[in-house]
Amino acid sequence: MKPPAGGSGKSGGVDPSLPRFRCQECRRALVVVGVDSYADRLPAHTAPGMHASAAQGSTMGAGSMDSSYVVLSKNNRSQGPGIPPRPRSAAAPHIEPNQPPRPIEGSYIMLPPPAASIYKTSSSEGVGRQLLPPSVNSSSSMPGNNSGFFSSVTVLKRAFEIATSQTQLEQPLCLECMRVLSDKMDKEIEDVNADIKAYEACLQRLEQEPYNILSETDFQKEKQKIEEEEKKLKAAIEEAEKQYSEVRSEMENLEIKSKQFEELEERYWHEFNSFQFQLTSHQEERDSVFAKIYVSQVHLELLKRTNVLNDAFYISHDGVIGTINNFRLGRLSNVEVEWDEINAAWGQAALLLHTMAQYFTPKFQYRIKIHPMGSYPRVTDIHNNTYELFGPVNLFWSTRFDKAMTWFLTCLQEFAEFAISLDKENNVPPEKSLKLPYKIDGDKVGSHTIVLSFNKNENWTKALKYMLCNLKWVLYWFIGNTSFAPHSGSLHTQSLKNKS
């Protein structure tokens, strides 16, 4: 398109009043060009202003315009009614050989004649006059310099609105988008045509198929049958709806029960955790109590096995000399034992025998009385004569001391005989009954006399050792028959007997 005369030298800035449209698909800017044809046909008094606007538009089109345009072409008049054909090439439109090159490159959309035919103008007039609305007279002068141009823009807007209403597409569109849309619509048309052909083929096949027309009687029967089936289906539907309502009600009840169950479950877990905590605490406390019980049982067993009398009166030996609570009873030529230690030993032995005799009184006839008085014990015979069982005494003048030791030995023998008789009463087997390891006969224990007068220290010491051994056996019999547990200290007695 040639630029208007006189506009080639004016290539200044773009007229701000020139409207800019956008493609409704790709949103690219569309610049309106080609409105100079209307400016050429304006009267003389209005032409200069219009020529200036047209020149600016042409200059803008030749210079800095976008690549997509909406153009009102002058060649549109010669094509007659209908939509102009689309160019063969999407890249560039066809150009006549003698036509000068267009100053604007890009895509173009031509308004179809039906869109422009609504304006009642003569076909011999130019494009600018064809696009004027009916209210604008071609011979009248327009106020202002650009009134004709803006009228053309108004017509262009109206044309876009008409195109939008007729094509059901938002106008304007650039040529590329129009081509894509056209291809898409062509594809849809092909699909619709294929569906139409398929429907026509099916219709022909159905028309060729033979079919039987039911008689009135058969029709009524078939109708009645269908009505009965309908009734059955309606009854089934009602039954299904009834069942549905029942199931719905049951579901609501189940949901309520489910919520209650969830609440119960949550409460259960809270109670379970609390119970688990209490159980753990109880188990820990129980384990602690069991540990205490175990320690107490061990201590009790230890106490049961503890021999109180044996602990209180520990009888053993120190070589040849017998001891009771570590007090030596006797003396040797090469071993000097003080009389205080001997008196203490006799006091412990007297206390032990007196304790055992007193326990069985009055069943035991306690004829010979022993008076434990610490380190100064005494013995009362059957005639109520009292003798001192402590020293010091002279080897040649120890009659009272000798009688006290003899009566003590006699009391020990009587208590041993009482123990043997008690075992017989209790049907204790002879092998388990008390039997003194050393026989007591008067003032002799075994084969040694307990009398100190005119006796050797070795023989007297050995007799005292045998007497303590017999006292040890009597002590263990006493423990076994008076709810005292036996003690391993009996081994001391056996070792005392073996060493003697």
Short mmCIF file of C-alpha atoms in Angstrom, two decimals:
data_model
loop_
_atom_site.label_atom_id
_atom_site.label_comp_id
_atom_site.label_asym_id
_atom_site.label_seq_id
_atom_site.Cartn_x
_atom_site.Cartn_y
_atom_site.Cartn_z
CA MET A 1 0.00 0.00 0.00
CA LYS A 2 1.40 3.36 -0.97
CA PRO A 3 1.76 6.04 1.66
CA PRO A 4 -0.43 9.06 1.12
CA ALA A 5 0.92 12.02 -0.82
CA GLY A 6 2.83 14.45 1.22
CA GLY A 7 3.27 11.99 3.99
CA SER A 8 6.61 10.53 2.93
CA GLY A 9 8.52 13.32 4.43
CA LYS A 10 6.80 13.14 7.75
CA SER A 11 8.18 10.15 9.57
CA GLY A 12 7.94 11.55 13.04
CA GLY A 13 6.40 9.92 16.15
CA VAL A 14 3.20 7.91 16.18
CA ASP A 15 -0.01 9.82 16.57
CA PRO A 16 -1.21 9.17 20.15
CA SER A 17 -4.81 9.34 18.98
CA LEU A 18 -4.27 6.37 16.64
CA PRO A 19 -6.06 3.35 18.26
CA ARG A 20 -4.23 0.08 18.85
CA PHE A 21 -6.09 -3.23 18.83
CA ARG A 22 -4.88 -6.62 20.17
CA CYS A 23 -5.42 -10.10 18.81
CA GLN A 24 -7.90 -11.85 21.10
CA GLU A 25 -6.00 -15.12 20.81
CA CYS A 26 -2.26 -14.39 21.02
CA ARG A 27 -2.65 -10.88 22.49
CA ARG A 28 -0.26 -9.35 19.95
CA ALA A 29 -0.78 -5.70 19.04
CA LEU A 30 -2.70 -4.91 15.80
CA VAL A 31 -2.20 -1.49 14.20
CA VAL A 32 -4.93 -0.07 11.95
CA VAL A 33 -3.57 1.14 8.58
CA GLY A 34 -5.08 1.98 5.20
CA VAL A 35 -7.52 4.60 6.38
CA ASP A 36 -5.85 7.15 4.11
CA SER A 37 -8.23 6.21 1.32
CA TYR A 38 -10.96 7.94 3.17
CA ALA A 39 -8.80 11.03 3.71
CA ASP A 40 -8.26 11.32 -0.05
CA ARG A 41 -11.97 11.68 -0.57
CA LEU A 42 -12.57 14.32 2.08
CA PRO A 43 -13.41 17.89 1.07
CA ALA A 44 -10.63 20.38 0.64
CA HIS A 45 -11.17 22.16 3.87
CA THR A 46 -10.85 18.94 5.82
CA ALA A 47 -8.26 17.13 3.77
CA PRO A 48 -5.14 18.70 5.25
CA GLY A 49 -5.83 17.46 8.72
CA MET A 50 -6.80 14.02 7.54
CA HIS A 51 -3.80 13.83 5.27
CA ALA A 52 -1.63 14.55 8.25
CA SER A 53 -3.18 11.75 10.29
CA ALA A 54 -3.06 9.34 7.42
CA ALA A 55 0.52 10.25 6.76
CA GLN A 56 1.41 9.58 10.30
CA GLY A 57 -0.35 6.22 10.15
CA SER A 58 1.42 5.28 6.97
CA THR A 59 4.75 6.35 8.34
CA MET A 60 4.15 4.33 11.46
CA GLY A 61 3.15 1.34 9.36
CA ALA A 62 6.28 1.59 7.33
CA GLY A 63 8.51 1.96 10.32
CA SER A 64 7.87 0.76 13.86
CA MET A 65 4.50 -1.10 13.69
CA ASP A 66 4.01 -4.69 14.90
CA SER A 67 3.91 -7.64 12.54
CA SER A 68 0.11 -8.19 12.73
CA TYR A 69 -2.36 -5.68 11.30
CA VAL A 70 -6.03 -5.20 10.48
CA VAL A 71 -6.21 -3.45 7.11
CA LEU A 72 -9.12 -1.96 5.20
CA SER A 73 -7.89 -2.63 1.66
CA LYS A 74 -8.89 -0.66 -1.48
CA ASN A 75 -8.85 -3.85 -3.53
CA ASN A 76 -11.77 -5.09 -1.48
CA ARG A 77 -14.24 -3.36 -3.79
CA SER A 78 -13.36 -5.38 -6.86
CA GLN A 79 -13.80 -8.77 -5.27
CA GLY A 80 -17.51 -8.66 -4.92
CA PRO A 81 -19.51 -10.22 -2.11
CA GLY A 82 -18.12 -12.97 0.06
CA ILE A 83 -14.95 -13.58 2.08
CA PRO A 84 -11.70 -12.96 0.24
CA PRO A 85 -9.64 -16.08 -0.37
CA ARG A 86 -6.84 -16.89 2.04
CA PRO A 87 -3.29 -16.46 0.70
CA ARG A 88 -1.58 -19.64 -0.40
CA SER A 89 1.47 -19.01 1.70
CA ALA A 90 1.20 -18.35 5.44
CA ALA A 91 4.46 -16.48 5.40
CA ALA A 92 3.66 -13.66 2.92
CA PRO A 93 0.59 -12.69 0.79
CA HIS A 94 0.61 -12.74 -3.02
CA ILE A 95 1.99 -9.51 -4.66
CA GLU A 96 1.15 -8.40 -8.18
CA PRO A 97 4.10 -7.83 -10.47
CA ASN A 98 3.31 -4.18 -11.21
CA GLN A 99 2.23 -3.35 -7.70
CA PRO A 100 4.73 -1.43 -5.59
CA PRO A 101 5.97 -3.16 -2.43
CA ARG A 102 3.86 -2.63 0.65
CA PRO A 103 5.48 -0.57 3.38
CA ILE A 104 3.95 -2.84 6.06
CA GLU A 105 5.00 -6.49 6.47
CA GLY A 106 2.95 -9.01 8.45
CA SER A 107 -0.52 -10.57 8.51
CA TYR A 108 -3.76 -9.02 7.29
CA ILE A 109 -7.45 -9.68 7.93
CA MET A 110 -9.95 -8.39 5.40
CA LEU A 111 -13.46 -7.53 6.51
CA PRO A 112 -15.90 -9.61 4.51
CA PRO A 113 -18.46 -7.79 2.38
CA PRO A 114 -21.43 -8.99 4.50
CA ALA A 115 -19.94 -7.17 7.47
CA ALA A 116 -19.60 -3.96 5.50
CA SER A 117 -22.86 -4.25 3.57
CA ILE A 118 -24.91 -3.05 6.49
CA TYR A 119 -23.84 0.47 5.70
CA LYS A 120 -26.11 1.84 3.00
CA THR A 121 -23.60 3.50 0.68
CA SER A 122 -22.98 3.40 -3.02
CA SER A 123 -20.70 0.70 -4.40
CA SER A 124 -18.97 3.21 -6.63
CA GLU A 125 -17.62 5.17 -3.70
CA GLY A 126 -14.26 4.49 -2.13
CA VAL A 127 -13.57 2.30 0.80
CA GLY A 128 -13.47 5.24 3.13
CA ARG A 129 -17.02 6.16 2.16
CA GLN A 130 -18.24 2.52 2.33
CA LEU A 131 -17.18 2.27 5.98
CA LEU A 132 -18.93 5.40 7.08
CA PRO A 133 -22.04 4.79 9.11
CA PRO A 134 -25.36 5.92 7.64
CA SER A 135 -25.41 8.95 9.89
CA VAL A 136 -22.34 10.41 8.16
CA ASN A 137 -22.95 12.15 4.77
CA SER A 138 -20.12 11.89 2.26
CA SER A 139 -20.72 15.40 0.87
CA SER A 140 -20.97 17.13 4.22
CA SER A 141 -18.04 18.75 5.84
CA MET A 142 -16.82 17.31 9.19
CA PRO A 143 -15.95 19.51 12.11
CA GLY A 144 -12.39 19.33 13.24
CA ASN A 145 -9.34 17.97 11.53
CA ASN A 146 -9.63 14.21 12.46
CA SER A 147 -13.38 13.70 12.67
CA GLY A 148 -13.42 11.57 9.51
CA PHE A 149 -10.61 9.40 10.79
CA PHE A 150 -12.35 8.75 14.08
CA SER A 151 -15.54 7.95 12.23
CA SER A 152 -13.57 5.31 10.32
CA VAL A 153 -12.28 3.90 13.58
CA THR A 154 -15.83 3.79 14.93
CA VAL A 155 -16.88 1.91 11.83
CA LEU A 156 -13.95 -0.45 12.30
CA LYS A 157 -14.97 -1.16 15.89
CA ARG A 158 -18.51 -1.78 14.79
CA ALA A 159 -17.23 -4.11 12.09
CA PHE A 160 -15.31 -6.10 14.70
CA GLU A 161 -18.42 -6.35 16.85
CA ILE A 162 -20.47 -7.62 13.89
CA ALA A 163 -17.73 -10.12 13.01
CA THR A 164 -17.70 -11.32 16.60
CA SER A 165 -21.47 -11.77 16.65
CA GLN A 166 -21.50 -13.66 13.33
CA THR A 167 -18.46 -15.89 13.87
CA GLN A 168 -18.95 -16.47 17.62
CA LEU A 169 -15.27 -15.60 18.02
CA GLU A 170 -13.69 -12.65 19.73
CA GLN A 171 -12.49 -10.21 17.08
CA PRO A 172 -10.04 -8.95 15.98
CA LEU A 173 -7.70 -11.86 15.26
CA CYS A 174 -4.35 -11.78 13.54
CA LEU A 175 -3.84 -13.80 10.41
CA GLU A 176 -1.74 -16.49 12.10
CA CYS A 177 -4.34 -17.08 14.81
CA MET A 178 -7.07 -17.00 12.20
CA ARG A 179 -5.23 -19.66 10.22
CA VAL A 180 -4.75 -21.85 13.27
CA LEU A 181 -8.42 -21.38 14.15
CA SER A 182 -9.41 -22.08 10.58
CA ASP A 183 -7.36 -25.29 10.52
CA LYS A 184 -8.95 -26.33 13.79
CA MET A 185 -12.44 -25.61 12.47
CA ASP A 186 -11.62 -27.46 9.24
CA LYS A 187 -10.59 -30.46 11.32
CA GLU A 188 -13.83 -30.25 13.30
CA ILE A 189 -15.81 -29.97 10.06
CA GLU A 190 -14.05 -33.07 8.72
CA ASP A 191 -14.92 -34.94 11.93
CA VAL A 192 -18.55 -33.81 11.73
CA ASN A 193 -18.74 -34.82 8.07
CA ALA A 194 -17.31 -38.23 8.96
CA ASP A 195 -19.94 -38.60 11.71
CA ILE A 196 -22.66 -37.58 9.25
CA LYS A 197 -21.48 -40.17 6.74
CA ALA A 198 -21.43 -42.82 9.49
CA TYR A 199 -24.97 -41.86 10.60
CA GLU A 200 -26.20 -41.92 6.99
CA ALA A 201 -24.66 -45.37 6.49
CA CYS A 202 -26.31 -46.63 9.65
CA LEU A 203 -29.63 -45.09 8.58
CA GLN A 204 -29.43 -46.78 5.16
CA ARG A 205 -28.60 -50.10 6.77
CA LEU A 206 -31.57 -49.73 9.15
CA GLU A 207 -33.88 -48.82 6.27
CA GLN A 208 -32.78 -51.91 4.37
CA GLU A 209 -33.41 -54.23 7.31
CA PRO A 210 -36.85 -55.87 7.33
CA TYR A 211 -39.08 -55.27 10.32
CA ASN A 212 -42.44 -56.64 11.38
CA ILE A 213 -45.31 -54.46 12.40
CA LEU A 214 -47.13 -55.78 15.44
CA SER A 215 -50.87 -56.24 15.29
CA GLU A 216 -53.15 -54.42 17.68
CA THR A 217 -53.62 -57.54 19.83
CA ASP A 218 -49.86 -58.25 19.97
CA PHE A 219 -49.20 -54.62 20.67
CA GLN A 220 -51.67 -54.63 23.55
CA LYS A 221 -50.13 -57.82 24.89
CA GLU A 222 -46.64 -56.41 24.58
CA LYS A 223 -47.82 -53.17 26.17
CA GLN A 224 -49.48 -55.06 29.02
CA LYS A 225 -46.35 -57.11 29.50
CA ILE A 226 -44.21 -54.01 29.57
CA GLU A 227 -46.65 -52.35 32.00
CA GLU A 228 -46.45 -55.39 34.28
CA GLU A 229 -42.68 -55.27 34.10
CA GLU A 230 -42.90 -51.57 34.83
CA LYS A 231 -45.07 -52.26 37.87
CA LYS A 232 -42.63 -54.91 39.02
CA LEU A 233 -39.75 -52.54 38.51
CA LYS A 234 -41.61 -49.79 40.38
CA ALA A 235 -42.31 -52.25 43.22
CA ALA A 236 -38.67 -53.27 43.17
CA ILE A 237 -37.69 -49.60 43.20
CA GLU A 238 -40.01 -48.96 46.15
CA GLU A 239 -38.60 -51.98 47.92
CA ALA A 240 -35.09 -50.81 47.13
CA GLU A 241 -35.93 -47.33 48.41
CA LYS A 242 -37.42 -48.87 51.52
CA GLN A 243 -34.32 -50.97 51.99
CA TYR A 244 -32.22 -47.91 51.27
CA SER A 245 -34.05 -45.95 53.96
CA GLU A 246 -33.62 -48.86 56.36
CA VAL A 247 -29.97 -49.16 55.47
CA ARG A 248 -29.58 -45.39 55.82
CA SER A 249 -31.23 -45.50 59.24
CA GLU A 250 -29.04 -48.43 60.17
CA MET A 251 -26.00 -46.54 58.90
CA GLU A 252 -26.93 -43.56 61.05
CA ASN A 253 -27.30 -45.86 64.05
CA LEU A 254 -24.00 -47.48 63.21
CA GLU A 255 -22.35 -44.08 62.92
CA ILE A 256 -23.73 -43.14 66.33
CA LYS A 257 -22.50 -46.46 67.71
CA SER A 258 -19.18 -45.93 65.95
CA LYS A 259 -18.77 -42.54 67.64
CA GLN A 260 -19.71 -44.10 70.96
CA PHE A 261 -17.26 -46.90 70.30
CA GLU A 262 -14.51 -44.39 69.47
CA GLU A 263 -15.25 -42.56 72.71
CA LEU A 264 -15.19 -45.87 74.58
CA GLU A 265 -11.96 -46.82 72.84
CA GLU A 266 -10.34 -43.52 73.74
CA ARG A 267 -11.51 -43.88 77.34
CA TYR A 268 -10.31 -47.48 77.30
CA TRP A 269 -6.82 -46.46 76.19
CA HIS A 270 -6.70 -43.76 78.85
CA GLU A 271 -7.74 -46.29 81.49
CA PHE A 272 -5.36 -48.85 80.00
CA ASN A 273 -2.44 -46.43 80.22
CA SER A 274 -3.41 -45.54 83.77
CA PHE A 275 -3.74 -49.22 84.67
CA GLN A 276 -0.43 -49.99 82.96
CA PHE A 277 1.23 -47.26 85.00
CA GLN A 278 -0.36 -48.58 88.20
CA LEU A 279 0.60 -52.13 87.25
CA THR A 280 4.19 -51.10 86.65
CA SER A 281 4.28 -49.29 89.98
CA HIS A 282 2.69 -52.31 91.68
CA GLN A 283 5.18 -54.68 90.05
CA GLU A 284 8.06 -52.52 91.14
CA GLU A 285 6.64 -52.37 94.66
CA ARG A 286 5.98 -56.13 94.59
CA ASP A 287 9.54 -56.82 93.43
CA SER A 288 10.79 -54.60 96.22
CA VAL A 289 8.63 -56.48 98.76
CA PHE A 290 9.78 -59.83 97.35
CA ALA A 291 13.37 -58.72 97.66
CA LYS A 292 12.75 -57.72 101.26
CA ILE A 293 10.96 -61.03 101.89
CA TYR A 294 13.86 -62.92 100.37
CA VAL A 295 16.36 -61.05 102.52
CA SER A 296 14.13 -61.66 105.56
CA GLN A 297 13.83 -65.36 104.74
CA VAL A 298 17.58 -65.65 104.36
CA HIS A 299 17.98 -63.86 107.66
CA LEU A 300 15.31 -66.09 109.24
CA GLU A 301 17.01 -69.22 107.98
CA LEU A 302 20.22 -67.89 109.37
CA LEU A 303 18.52 -67.25 112.68
CA LYS A 304 16.95 -70.71 112.62
CA ARG A 305 20.32 -72.24 112.06
CA THR A 306 21.77 -70.05 114.75
CA ASN A 307 22.42 -71.92 118.00
CA VAL A 308 21.90 -69.40 120.75
CA LEU A 309 23.28 -71.61 123.50
CA ASN A 310 26.18 -72.63 121.33
CA ASP A 311 26.93 -68.98 120.62
CA ALA A 312 26.52 -68.14 124.28
CA PHE A 313 28.54 -71.16 125.43
CA TYR A 314 31.08 -71.96 122.81
CA ILE A 315 32.89 -75.14 123.83
CA SER A 316 36.12 -75.97 122.07
CA HIS A 317 39.72 -76.81 122.96
CA ASP A 318 43.15 -75.26 122.92
CA GLY A 319 45.40 -78.19 122.28
CA VAL A 320 44.98 -80.58 125.24
CA ILE A 321 43.14 -78.04 127.39
CA GLY A 322 39.36 -77.75 126.90
CA THR A 323 37.84 -74.25 126.62
CA ILE A 324 34.44 -72.71 127.06
CA ASN A 325 33.98 -69.18 125.68
CA ASN A 326 37.77 -69.12 125.20
CA PHE A 327 38.35 -69.66 128.92
CA ARG A 328 40.79 -72.54 129.52
CA LEU A 329 39.68 -75.16 132.04
CA GLY A 330 42.78 -76.98 133.33
CA ARG A 331 46.52 -76.47 133.55
CA LEU A 332 49.72 -78.25 132.51
CA SER A 333 53.21 -78.37 133.86
CA ASN A 334 54.56 -76.33 131.00
CA VAL A 335 51.41 -74.20 130.59
CA GLU A 336 50.52 -72.00 133.47
CA VAL A 337 46.80 -71.01 133.61
CA GLU A 338 45.66 -68.49 136.15
CA TRP A 339 42.95 -69.44 138.59
CA ASP A 340 40.86 -66.47 137.52
CA GLU A 341 40.58 -67.98 134.05
CA ILE A 342 39.80 -71.44 135.50
CA ASN A 343 37.14 -69.95 137.79
CA ALA A 344 35.56 -68.09 134.83
CA ALA A 345 35.48 -71.33 132.81
CA TRP A 346 33.79 -73.20 135.70
CA GLY A 347 31.29 -70.34 136.00
CA GLN A 348 30.32 -70.65 132.29
CA ALA A 349 29.97 -74.45 132.54
CA ALA A 350 27.87 -74.17 135.72
CA LEU A 351 25.59 -71.58 134.05
CA LEU A 352 25.10 -73.83 131.01
CA LEU A 353 24.19 -76.95 133.01
CA HIS A 354 21.96 -74.95 135.34
CA THR A 355 20.10 -73.43 132.36
CA MET A 356 19.40 -76.83 130.80
CA ALA A 357 18.35 -78.36 134.15
CA GLN A 358 16.04 -75.45 134.93
CA TYR A 359 14.36 -75.75 131.53
CA PHE A 360 13.04 -79.28 132.25
CA THR A 361 12.10 -78.61 135.88
CA PRO A 362 9.97 -80.11 137.46
CA LYS A 363 10.09 -82.99 134.99
CA PHE A 364 13.75 -83.34 135.63
CA GLN A 365 14.50 -84.14 139.29
CA TYR A 366 17.02 -81.41 139.93
CA ARG A 367 18.45 -82.93 143.11
CA ILE A 368 21.95 -81.46 142.92
CA LYS A 369 21.64 -77.70 142.74
CA ILE A 370 24.17 -75.65 140.83
CA HIS A 371 24.47 -71.99 141.67
CA PRO A 372 26.08 -70.01 138.82
CA MET A 373 27.58 -66.94 140.39
CA GLY A 374 29.96 -65.72 137.74
CA SER A 375 33.50 -66.71 138.56
CA TYR A 376 32.43 -68.01 141.98
CA PRO A 377 29.96 -70.85 141.34
CA ARG A 378 28.84 -73.25 144.02
CA VAL A 379 27.23 -76.70 144.13
CA THR A 380 24.70 -78.00 146.66
CA ASP A 381 24.54 -81.79 147.07
CA ILE A 382 21.53 -83.95 147.95
CA HIS A 383 22.20 -83.35 151.65
CA ASN A 384 22.05 -79.56 151.13
CA ASN A 385 25.77 -79.18 151.65
CA THR A 386 27.25 -76.40 149.54
CA TYR A 387 30.73 -76.55 148.07
CA GLU A 388 32.80 -73.93 146.30
CA LEU A 389 33.55 -74.59 142.64
CA PHE A 390 36.37 -72.09 142.33
CA GLY A 391 39.99 -71.69 143.46
CA PRO A 392 42.71 -71.14 144.23
CA VAL A 393 43.19 -74.34 146.16
CA ASN A 394 46.18 -76.29 147.36
CA LEU A 395 47.10 -79.47 145.64
CA PHE A 396 47.09 -81.23 149.01
CA TRP A 397 44.15 -79.43 150.53
CA SER A 398 41.32 -79.27 147.91
CA THR A 399 38.62 -81.47 149.43
CA ARG A 400 35.75 -79.02 149.05
CA PHE A 401 36.76 -78.12 145.50
CA ASP A 402 37.05 -81.82 144.61
CA LYS A 403 33.59 -82.55 146.05
CA ALA A 404 32.10 -79.62 144.11
CA MET A 405 33.58 -80.95 140.82
CA THR A 406 32.39 -84.49 141.63
CA TRP A 407 28.82 -83.34 142.39
CA PHE A 408 28.85 -81.26 139.17
CA LEU A 409 29.88 -84.36 137.22
CA THR A 410 27.10 -86.36 138.96
CA CYS A 411 24.52 -83.70 138.03
CA LEU A 412 25.69 -83.88 134.40
CA GLN A 413 25.32 -87.67 134.44
CA GLU A 414 21.79 -87.46 135.87
CA PHE A 415 20.76 -84.94 133.18
CA ALA A 416 22.21 -87.23 130.48
CA GLU A 417 20.22 -90.19 131.87
CA PHE A 418 17.10 -88.00 131.87
CA ALA A 419 17.72 -87.14 128.23
CA ILE A 420 18.09 -90.81 127.29
CA SER A 421 14.84 -91.71 129.09
CA LEU A 422 13.08 -88.84 127.29
CA ASP A 423 14.25 -90.17 123.93
CA LYS A 424 12.82 -93.57 124.81
CA GLU A 425 9.50 -91.99 125.65
CA ASN A 426 9.49 -90.21 122.32
CA ASN A 427 10.38 -93.44 120.46
CA VAL A 428 13.61 -92.05 119.19
CA PRO A 429 15.68 -94.73 117.46
CA PRO A 430 18.66 -95.88 119.55
CA GLU A 431 21.14 -94.73 116.93
CA LYS A 432 19.70 -91.20 117.16
CA SER A 433 19.30 -91.16 120.91
CA LEU A 434 21.76 -89.35 123.19
CA LYS A 435 24.88 -91.25 124.02
CA LEU A 436 27.73 -89.64 125.91
CA PRO A 437 31.09 -90.03 124.23
CA TYR A 438 32.82 -90.54 127.57
CA LYS A 439 31.35 -92.67 130.33
CA ILE A 440 30.88 -91.04 133.74
CA ASP A 441 31.46 -93.22 136.78
CA GLY A 442 31.57 -91.40 140.08
CA ASP A 443 34.44 -88.94 139.90
CA LYS A 444 35.85 -90.41 136.69
CA VAL A 445 35.24 -89.40 133.10
CA GLY A 446 36.42 -92.07 130.78
CA SER A 447 39.52 -93.38 132.55
CA HIS A 448 40.58 -90.13 134.24
CA THR A 449 39.46 -88.78 137.60
CA ILE A 450 38.32 -85.20 138.01
CA VAL A 451 39.69 -84.95 141.56
CA LEU A 452 42.61 -82.56 141.87
CA SER A 453 44.14 -83.88 145.15
CA PHE A 454 47.18 -86.07 144.60
CA ASN A 455 46.54 -86.02 140.85
CA LYS A 456 48.71 -84.93 137.97
CA ASN A 457 47.83 -81.75 136.17
CA GLU A 458 47.81 -83.56 132.82
CA ASN A 459 45.29 -86.19 134.04
CA TRP A 460 43.10 -83.59 135.73
CA THR A 461 43.17 -81.38 132.61
CA LYS A 462 42.25 -84.30 130.37
CA ALA A 463 39.33 -85.27 132.67
CA LEU A 464 38.05 -81.69 132.48
CA LYS A 465 38.31 -81.82 128.69
CA TYR A 466 36.23 -85.02 128.57
CA MET A 467 33.67 -83.44 130.90
CA LEU A 468 33.33 -80.43 128.53
CA CYS A 469 32.94 -82.81 125.59
CA ASN A 470 30.06 -84.62 127.35
CA LEU A 471 28.56 -81.23 128.20
CA LYS A 472 28.75 -80.32 124.50
CA TRP A 473 26.81 -83.45 123.49
CA VAL A 474 24.17 -82.77 126.11
CA LEU A 475 23.92 -79.19 124.82
CA TYR A 476 23.15 -80.36 121.28
CA TRP A 477 20.61 -82.84 122.48
CA PHE A 478 18.98 -80.02 124.41
CA ILE A 479 18.90 -77.81 121.30
CA GLY A 480 17.38 -80.58 119.18
CA ASN A 481 14.58 -81.24 121.67
CA THR A 482 13.71 -77.68 122.50
CA SER A 483 12.96 -76.29 118.97
CA PHE A 484 16.54 -75.21 118.41
CA ALA A 485 18.03 -76.07 115.05
CA PRO A 486 21.18 -78.16 115.03
CA HIS A 487 24.37 -76.31 114.40
CA SER A 488 27.52 -77.22 112.60
CA GLY A 489 29.35 -76.61 115.87
CA SER A 490 28.80 -80.28 116.63
CA LEU A 491 31.84 -80.86 114.47
CA HIS A 492 33.86 -79.22 117.19
CA THR A 493 32.64 -81.83 119.63
CA GLN A 494 33.53 -84.65 117.25
CA SER A 495 36.97 -83.17 116.63
CA LEU A 496 37.33 -82.67 120.40
CA LYS A 497 36.55 -86.34 120.94
CA ASN A 498 38.91 -87.49 118.18
CA LYS A 499 41.80 -85.42 119.48
CA SER A 500 41.29 -86.69 122.99
#
